[in-house]
PDB file of C-alpha atoms in Angstrom:
ATOM      1  CA  UNK A   1     129.934  83.472  64.810  1.00 96.00           C
ATOM      2  CA  UNK A   2     128.350  86.895  64.411  1.00 97.00           C
ATOM      3  CA  UNK A   3     125.890  88.275  66.923  1.00 97.00           C
ATOM      4  CA  UNK A   4     122.528  89.667  65.892  1.00 97.00           C
ATOM      5  CA  UNK A   5     123.781  93.196  66.538  1.00 98.00           C
ATOM      6  CA  UNK A   6     126.833  92.641  64.330  1.00 98.00           C
ATOM      7  CA  UNK A   7     124.633  91.310  61.529  1.00 98.00           C
ATOM      8  CA  UNK A   8     122.309  94.305  61.889  1.00 98.00           C
ATOM      9  CA  UNK A   9     125.146  96.803  61.466  1.00 98.00           C
ATOM     10  CA  UNK A  10     126.665  94.831  58.602  1.00 98.00           C
ATOM     11  CA  UNK A  11     123.348  95.044  56.737  1.00 98.00           C
ATOM     12  CA  UNK A  12     122.850  98.729  57.611  1.00 98.00           C
ATOM     13  CA  UNK A  13     126.302  99.509  56.224  1.00 98.00           C
ATOM     14  CA  UNK A  14     125.638  97.469  53.063  1.00 98.00           C
ATOM     15  CA  UNK A  15     122.485  99.537  52.550  1.00 97.00           C
ATOM     16  CA  UNK A  16     124.469 102.772  53.080  1.00 96.00           C
ATOM     17  CA  UNK A  17     122.438 103.788  56.121  1.00 96.00           C
ATOM     18  CA  UNK A  18     124.006 106.882  57.671  1.00 96.00           C
ATOM     19  CA  UNK A  19     121.555 107.739  60.470  1.00 97.00           C
ATOM     20  CA  UNK A  20     119.444 105.675  62.854  1.00 97.00           C
ATOM     21  CA  UNK A  21     116.959 106.817  65.481  1.00 97.00           C
ATOM     22  CA  UNK A  22     116.387 105.071  68.756  1.00 94.00           C
ATOM     23  CA  UNK A  23     115.790 104.828  72.447  1.00 92.00           C
ATOM     24  CA  UNK A  24     118.153 102.564  74.439  1.00 92.00           C
ATOM     25  CA  UNK A  25     117.069 100.084  77.034  1.00 90.00           C
ATOM     26  CA  UNK A  26     116.301  96.476  77.783  1.00 91.00           C
ATOM     27  CA  UNK A  27     116.465  94.101  74.855  1.00 91.00           C
ATOM     28  CA  UNK A  28     118.260  96.496  72.487  1.00 93.00           C
ATOM     29  CA  UNK A  29     121.315  97.180  74.654  1.00 96.00           C
ATOM     30  CA  UNK A  30     123.422  94.736  72.605  1.00 96.00           C
ATOM     31  CA  UNK A  31     122.722  96.932  69.570  1.00 96.00           C
ATOM     32  CA  UNK A  32     123.866 100.028  71.453  1.00 96.00           C
ATOM     33  CA  UNK A  33     127.011  98.228  72.622  1.00 96.00           C
ATOM     34  CA  UNK A  34     127.846  97.316  69.003  1.00 97.00           C
ATOM     35  CA  UNK A  35     127.056 100.810  67.715  1.00 96.00           C
ATOM     36  CA  UNK A  36     130.335 102.269  69.018  1.00 96.00           C
ATOM     37  CA  UNK A  37     132.252 100.195  66.458  1.00 97.00           C
ATOM     38  CA  UNK A  38     130.488 101.771  63.458  1.00 97.00           C
ATOM     39  CA  UNK A  39     130.218 105.205  61.860  1.00 96.00           C
ATOM     40  CA  UNK A  40     126.425 105.277  61.665  1.00 97.00           C
ATOM     41  CA  UNK A  41     125.077 108.387  63.404  1.00 97.00           C
ATOM     42  CA  UNK A  42     122.552 107.780  66.176  1.00 97.00           C
ATOM     43  CA  UNK A  43     119.789 110.226  67.026  1.00 97.00           C
ATOM     44  CA  UNK A  44     118.634 109.722  70.609  1.00 96.00           C
ATOM     45  CA  UNK A  45     114.942 110.341  71.227  1.00 96.00           C
ATOM     46  CA  UNK A  46     112.985 110.501  74.456  1.00 94.00           C
ATOM     47  CA  UNK A  47     110.231 108.115  73.417  1.00 92.00           C
ATOM     48  CA  UNK A  48     109.893 105.180  71.009  1.00 91.00           C
ATOM     49  CA  UNK A  49     107.140 106.910  69.055  1.00 94.00           C
ATOM     50  CA  UNK A  50     109.373 109.952  68.738  1.00 94.00           C
ATOM     51  CA  UNK A  51     111.950 107.787  66.949  1.00 95.00           C
ATOM     52  CA  UNK A  52     109.373 106.766  64.375  1.00 95.00           C
ATOM     53  CA  UNK A  53     108.256 110.330  63.720  1.00 97.00           C
ATOM     54  CA  UNK A  54     111.830 111.634  63.592  1.00 97.00           C
ATOM     55  CA  UNK A  55     112.879 108.893  61.163  1.00 96.00           C
ATOM     56  CA  UNK A  56     109.841 109.581  58.988  1.00 97.00           C
ATOM     57  CA  UNK A  57     110.593 113.300  58.897  1.00 97.00           C
ATOM     58  CA  UNK A  58     114.253 112.639  58.129  1.00 97.00           C
ATOM     59  CA  UNK A  59     113.342 110.286  55.278  1.00 96.00           C
ATOM     60  CA  UNK A  60     110.863 112.736  53.773  1.00 97.00           C
ATOM     61  CA  UNK A  61     113.222 115.712  54.044  1.00 97.00           C
ATOM     62  CA  UNK A  62     116.377 113.931  52.872  1.00 95.00           C
ATOM     63  CA  UNK A  63     114.879 111.522  50.366  1.00 93.00           C
ATOM     64  CA  UNK A  64     116.766 108.662  52.040  1.00 87.00           C
TER      65      UNK A  64
END
């Protein structure tokens, strides 16, 4: 049986996601543990709102 984190990365890879933005801690640690098994680049931010703004800027600049 797949975990939620494994399903998340399977879907991200199917959608050709190359970069994700985030802030580790608490409930999302399973995602960070799974991340080491995949080639998706992670951009670490200092605040949750910073992740949103960084992802928005990345999407606008890259068209992805």
